[in-house]
Amino acid sequence: MKMRRLTLPLAEARPGMRLAADVRGSGGTVLFAGGTELAEAGLASLRRRGIESVTVEVADPRSEEERARELAAMEAGVAHLFHRHLANPDLRELMQVVLEYRRRGLA
């Protein structure tokens, strides 16, 4: 089954979930490396340190068709937000950055 990266509030993270990205403290120190499987003790440690969210890998039950529909809908929504500004190269570039960010969220 395909995996999906989700950024969740720490309160929604559960033991057994695998981190998809490093969790860093306020000073930039890596507290937990990406790939680490979360345990209750680790979640408690993150709560004590004031970490608000984590990015985890979860099974993606969506079919290829569902993913394609979601991607098309997202791209149409972003295009609508920027449709009046396509002549501005800076805003066109911003639109591309937004699209890439959102595509990663849907992957």
CSV table of C-alpha atoms in Angstrom, one decimal:
chain,number,residue,atom,x,y,z
A,1,MET,CA,0.0,0.0,0.0
A,2,LYS,CA,1.2,3.5,-0.8
A,3,MET,CA,2.2,5.7,2.1
A,4,ARG,CA,1.3,9.3,2.7
A,5,ARG,CA,3.0,12.1,4.7
A,6,LEU,CA,0.7,14.0,7.0
A,7,THR,CA,1.5,16.8,9.4
A,8,LEU,CA,-0.6,16.2,12.6
A,9,PRO,CA,-1.0,18.1,15.8
A,10,LEU,CA,1.0,16.2,18.4
A,11,ALA,CA,-2.2,15.4,20.3
A,12,GLU,CA,-3.3,13.3,17.2
A,13,ALA,CA,0.0,11.4,17.0
A,14,ARG,CA,-0.1,7.8,18.3
A,15,PRO,CA,2.4,5.3,19.4
A,16,GLY,CA,3.5,3.1,16.4
A,17,MET,CA,3.4,6.0,13.9
A,18,ARG,CA,6.6,6.5,12.0
A,19,LEU,CA,8.1,10.0,11.6
A,20,ALA,CA,8.4,11.1,8.0
A,21,ALA,CA,10.7,14.0,8.9
A,22,ASP,CA,13.1,15.0,11.7
A,23,VAL,CA,11.5,16.7,14.7
A,24,ARG,CA,13.6,19.6,15.8
A,25,GLY,CA,13.7,21.5,19.1
A,26,SER,CA,13.5,25.3,19.3
A,27,GLY,CA,17.2,25.6,18.9
A,28,GLY,CA,17.2,23.4,15.7
A,29,THR,CA,18.6,20.3,17.5
A,30,VAL,CA,17.2,17.1,16.1
A,31,LEU,CA,15.1,15.5,18.9
A,32,PHE,CA,13.9,12.5,16.8
A,33,ALA,CA,15.1,11.6,13.3
A,34,GLY,CA,12.8,10.9,10.5
A,35,GLY,CA,12.0,7.2,10.3
A,36,THR,CA,11.7,6.8,14.1
A,37,GLU,CA,8.7,4.9,15.3
A,38,LEU,CA,7.0,6.9,18.0
A,39,ALA,CA,6.5,5.3,21.4
A,40,GLU,CA,4.4,6.8,24.3
A,41,ALA,CA,7.6,7.9,26.1
A,42,GLY,CA,8.8,9.8,23.0
A,43,LEU,CA,5.4,11.5,22.6
A,44,ALA,CA,5.5,12.5,26.3
A,45,SER,CA,9.0,13.9,25.7
A,46,LEU,CA,7.8,15.9,22.7
A,47,ARG,CA,4.8,17.3,24.7
A,48,ARG,CA,7.2,18.4,27.5
A,49,ARG,CA,9.4,20.2,25.0
A,50,GLY,CA,6.4,22.1,23.6
A,51,ILE,CA,6.4,20.5,20.2
A,52,GLU,CA,3.1,21.2,18.5
A,53,SER,CA,3.1,19.0,15.4
A,54,VAL,CA,4.9,16.1,13.8
A,55,THR,CA,5.0,14.8,10.2
A,56,VAL,CA,4.3,11.1,10.0
A,57,GLU,CA,3.9,8.4,7.3
A,58,VAL,CA,0.5,6.7,7.2
A,59,ALA,CA,-1.1,4.2,4.9
A,60,ASP,CA,-2.9,5.9,2.0
A,61,PRO,CA,-6.2,4.1,1.3
A,62,ARG,CA,-7.0,6.4,-1.7
A,63,SER,CA,-7.0,4.9,-5.1
A,64,GLU,CA,-5.0,6.3,-8.0
A,65,GLU,CA,-8.2,7.8,-9.4
A,66,GLU,CA,-9.0,9.5,-6.0
A,67,ARG,CA,-5.5,10.9,-5.8
A,68,ALA,CA,-5.7,12.2,-9.3
A,69,ARG,CA,-9.1,13.9,-8.6
A,70,GLU,CA,-7.8,15.5,-5.5
A,71,LEU,CA,-4.7,16.8,-7.3
A,72,ALA,CA,-6.8,18.2,-10.2
A,73,ALA,CA,-9.1,20.0,-7.7
A,74,MET,CA,-6.2,21.4,-5.8
A,75,GLU,CA,-4.5,22.7,-9.0
A,76,ALA,CA,-7.8,24.3,-10.2
A,77,GLY,CA,-8.2,26.0,-6.8
A,78,VAL,CA,-4.7,27.4,-6.8
A,79,ALA,CA,-5.1,28.5,-10.5
A,80,HIS,CA,-8.3,30.3,-9.5
A,81,LEU,CA,-6.5,32.2,-6.7
A,82,PHE,CA,-3.9,33.5,-9.1
A,83,HIS,CA,-5.9,33.8,-12.3
A,84,ARG,CA,-5.8,37.6,-12.3
A,85,HIS,CA,-2.1,37.8,-11.7
A,86,LEU,CA,-0.5,35.6,-14.3
A,87,ALA,CA,1.1,38.6,-16.0
A,88,ASN,CA,3.1,39.3,-12.9
A,89,PRO,CA,6.3,37.1,-13.0
A,90,ASP,CA,6.7,37.2,-9.2
A,91,LEU,CA,3.2,36.0,-8.6
A,92,ARG,CA,3.5,33.3,-11.2
A,93,GLU,CA,6.6,32.1,-9.3
A,94,LEU,CA,4.7,32.2,-6.0
A,95,MET,CA,1.9,30.2,-7.7
A,96,GLN,CA,4.5,27.5,-8.6
A,97,VAL,CA,5.8,27.4,-5.0
A,98,VAL,CA,2.2,27.1,-3.7
A,99,LEU,CA,1.5,24.3,-6.2
A,100,GLU,CA,4.7,22.4,-5.2
A,101,TYR,CA,3.9,22.7,-1.5
A,102,ARG,CA,0.3,21.5,-2.0
A,103,ARG,CA,1.4,18.6,-4.2
A,104,ARG,CA,3.7,17.4,-1.5
A,105,GLY,CA,0.8,17.5,0.9
A,106,LEU,CA,-1.3,15.4,-1.4
A,107,ALA,CA,1.4,12.9,-2.2
